[in-house]
Amino acid sequence: QVQLIESGGGLVQAGGSLRLTCSASGRIFSSSTMGWFRQAPGKEREFVAIRRYSGNSPKYADSVKGRFAFSLDSANKPKYLQMSNLKPEDTAVYYCAIGPAYSIIPSDYNTWGQGTQVTVSL
């Protein structure tokens, strides 16, 4: 079984930075994709960034492109979401997920973390 835990969320002022971590355990195949998604109250869960374990440039949502970076750990596995120049509209619960397909659709992922709250104040 694969288990995921997000960490690093918190309260930050607009323009600030935060680094989220997705800690994964269990058997993860090299063909898997890790994704970051976010959900604000009353809204649908939306794609933020995805990256293949097998090696690939990450894909970002237009809303975060140029501000967020999805990076690897020392073992070259996707792990960190560096969030810079944060805006109030980035406020949401952020989730990491793993699935078999390189997809921006949340329902294509079969393992999810519990989420971590990110709040960006004015």
mmCIF file of C-alpha atoms in Angstrom:
data_model
loop_
_atom_site.group_PDB
_atom_site.id
_atom_site.type_symbol
_atom_site.label_atom_id
_atom_site.label_comp_id
_atom_site.label_asym_id
_atom_site.label_seq_id
_atom_site.Cartn_x
_atom_site.Cartn_y
_atom_site.Cartn_z
ATOM 1 C CA GLN A 1 0.000 0.000 0.000
ATOM 2 C CA VAL A 2 1.144 3.501 -0.828
ATOM 3 C CA GLN A 3 0.699 6.225 1.780
ATOM 4 C CA LEU A 4 1.167 9.958 1.267
ATOM 5 C CA ILE A 5 1.535 12.750 3.807
ATOM 6 C CA GLU A 6 1.615 16.441 2.912
ATOM 7 C CA SER A 7 3.428 18.917 5.115
ATOM 8 C CA GLY A 8 4.644 22.506 5.019
ATOM 9 C CA GLY A 9 1.380 24.413 4.851
ATOM 10 C CA GLY A 10 0.676 27.464 6.946
ATOM 11 C CA LEU A 11 -0.131 31.164 6.960
ATOM 12 C CA VAL A 12 1.896 33.536 4.802
ATOM 13 C CA GLN A 13 1.492 37.103 3.565
ATOM 14 C CA ALA A 14 0.875 37.861 -0.100
ATOM 15 C CA GLY A 15 4.159 37.848 -1.988
ATOM 16 C CA GLY A 16 5.703 35.332 0.378
ATOM 17 C CA SER A 17 6.885 31.779 -0.185
ATOM 18 C CA LEU A 18 6.140 28.338 1.190
ATOM 19 C CA ARG A 19 7.505 24.871 0.423
ATOM 20 C CA LEU A 20 5.192 21.881 0.562
ATOM 21 C CA THR A 21 6.491 18.332 0.904
ATOM 22 C CA CYS A 22 4.831 15.101 -0.207
ATOM 23 C CA SER A 23 6.262 12.201 1.799
ATOM 24 C CA ALA A 24 5.536 8.875 0.113
ATOM 25 C CA SER A 25 5.930 5.356 1.471
ATOM 26 C CA GLY A 26 5.181 1.929 0.072
ATOM 27 C CA ARG A 27 5.678 0.404 -3.354
ATOM 28 C CA ILE A 28 5.639 3.053 -6.085
ATOM 29 C CA PHE A 29 6.265 1.979 -9.664
ATOM 30 C CA SER A 30 8.584 4.038 -11.823
ATOM 31 C CA SER A 31 5.761 4.555 -14.314
ATOM 32 C CA SER A 32 3.698 6.449 -11.725
ATOM 33 C CA THR A 33 2.854 10.127 -11.720
ATOM 34 C CA MET A 34 2.759 12.373 -8.667
ATOM 35 C CA GLY A 35 0.391 15.315 -8.748
ATOM 36 C CA TRP A 36 -0.387 18.357 -6.638
ATOM 37 C CA PHE A 37 -4.002 19.509 -6.459
ATOM 38 C CA ARG A 38 -5.802 22.109 -4.384
ATOM 39 C CA GLN A 39 -9.344 22.707 -3.191
ATOM 40 C CA ALA A 40 -10.850 25.870 -1.757
ATOM 41 C CA PRO A 41 -14.118 25.790 0.235
ATOM 42 C CA GLY A 42 -17.123 25.380 -2.048
ATOM 43 C CA LYS A 43 -14.972 24.768 -5.128
ATOM 44 C CA GLU A 44 -13.922 21.716 -7.119
ATOM 45 C CA ARG A 45 -10.511 20.179 -6.632
ATOM 46 C CA GLU A 46 -8.166 21.577 -9.284
ATOM 47 C CA PHE A 47 -4.885 20.617 -10.887
ATOM 48 C CA VAL A 48 -1.758 22.481 -9.759
ATOM 49 C CA ALA A 49 1.234 20.473 -11.025
ATOM 50 C CA ILE A 50 2.153 16.930 -12.105
ATOM 51 C CA ARG A 51 5.453 15.134 -12.599
ATOM 52 C CA ARG A 52 6.411 11.616 -13.704
ATOM 53 C CA TYR A 53 8.651 9.413 -11.552
ATOM 54 C CA SER A 54 10.319 8.120 -14.729
ATOM 55 C CA GLY A 55 11.744 11.494 -15.668
ATOM 56 C CA ASN A 56 9.906 14.331 -17.346
ATOM 57 C CA SER A 57 9.495 18.066 -17.114
ATOM 58 C CA PRO A 58 6.674 18.998 -14.757
ATOM 59 C CA LYS A 59 3.424 20.417 -16.083
ATOM 60 C CA TYR A 60 1.814 23.376 -14.304
ATOM 61 C CA ALA A 61 -1.591 24.972 -14.260
ATOM 62 C CA ASP A 62 -1.616 28.360 -15.973
ATOM 63 C CA SER A 63 -2.603 30.005 -12.699
ATOM 64 C CA VAL A 64 0.667 28.968 -10.987
ATOM 65 C CA LYS A 65 3.090 28.869 -13.921
ATOM 66 C CA GLY A 66 6.227 30.873 -13.191
ATOM 67 C CA ARG A 67 5.476 30.988 -9.464
ATOM 68 C CA PHE A 68 5.437 27.328 -8.385
ATOM 69 C CA ALA A 69 8.132 24.686 -8.933
ATOM 70 C CA PHE A 70 7.701 20.918 -8.534
ATOM 71 C CA SER A 71 11.125 19.514 -7.636
ATOM 72 C CA LEU A 72 12.858 16.220 -6.827
ATOM 73 C CA ASP A 73 14.468 14.868 -3.695
ATOM 74 C CA SER A 74 18.046 13.566 -3.522
ATOM 75 C CA ALA A 75 16.895 10.221 -4.973
ATOM 76 C CA ASN A 76 15.391 12.012 -7.998
ATOM 77 C CA LYS A 77 11.818 11.352 -6.932
ATOM 78 C CA PRO A 78 9.172 14.103 -7.079
ATOM 79 C CA LYS A 79 8.629 15.521 -3.613
ATOM 80 C CA TYR A 80 8.507 19.305 -3.170
ATOM 81 C CA LEU A 81 6.198 22.067 -4.305
ATOM 82 C CA GLN A 82 8.015 25.382 -3.942
ATOM 83 C CA MET A 83 5.413 28.146 -3.905
ATOM 84 C CA SER A 84 6.634 31.707 -4.479
ATOM 85 C CA ASN A 85 4.960 35.091 -4.933
ATOM 86 C CA LEU A 86 1.860 33.700 -3.260
ATOM 87 C CA LYS A 87 -1.493 35.363 -3.824
ATOM 88 C CA PRO A 88 -4.687 35.306 -1.721
ATOM 89 C CA GLU A 89 -6.346 33.236 -4.455
ATOM 90 C CA ASP A 90 -3.801 30.469 -3.754
ATOM 91 C CA THR A 91 -5.533 29.860 -0.411
ATOM 92 C CA ALA A 92 -6.742 26.250 -0.360
ATOM 93 C CA VAL A 93 -6.106 22.802 1.022
ATOM 94 C CA TYR A 94 -3.262 21.308 -1.007
ATOM 95 C CA TYR A 95 -3.139 17.578 -1.714
ATOM 96 C CA CYS A 96 -0.538 15.326 -3.279
ATOM 97 C CA ALA A 97 -1.572 12.200 -5.135
ATOM 98 C CA ILE A 98 -0.076 9.257 -7.033
ATOM 99 C CA GLY A 99 -1.628 7.460 -9.972
ATOM 100 C CA PRO A 100 -0.733 5.319 -12.990
ATOM 101 C CA ALA A 101 -1.427 7.950 -15.656
ATOM 102 C CA TYR A 102 0.131 11.279 -16.552
ATOM 103 C CA SER A 103 -3.083 13.186 -16.029
ATOM 104 C CA ILE A 104 -4.391 16.516 -14.747
ATOM 105 C CA ILE A 105 -7.745 14.951 -13.809
ATOM 106 C CA PRO A 106 -8.121 14.254 -10.057
ATOM 107 C CA SER A 107 -10.220 11.127 -10.598
ATOM 108 C CA ASP A 108 -7.309 9.451 -12.421
ATOM 109 C CA TYR A 109 -5.319 9.296 -9.170
ATOM 110 C CA ASN A 110 -5.850 6.420 -6.769
ATOM 111 C CA THR A 111 -3.805 7.415 -3.707
ATOM 112 C CA TRP A 112 -4.158 10.729 -1.869
ATOM 113 C CA GLY A 113 -2.672 12.423 1.151
ATOM 114 C CA GLN A 114 -4.752 14.071 3.859
ATOM 115 C CA GLY A 115 -4.068 17.618 2.675
ATOM 116 C CA THR A 116 -2.295 20.622 4.161
ATOM 117 C CA GLN A 117 -3.834 24.080 4.561
ATOM 118 C CA VAL A 118 -2.235 27.055 2.815
ATOM 119 C CA THR A 119 -3.592 30.482 3.732
ATOM 120 C CA VAL A 120 -2.323 33.639 2.027
ATOM 121 C CA SER A 121 -3.254 36.925 3.684
ATOM 122 C CA LEU A 122 -3.258 40.438 2.251
#
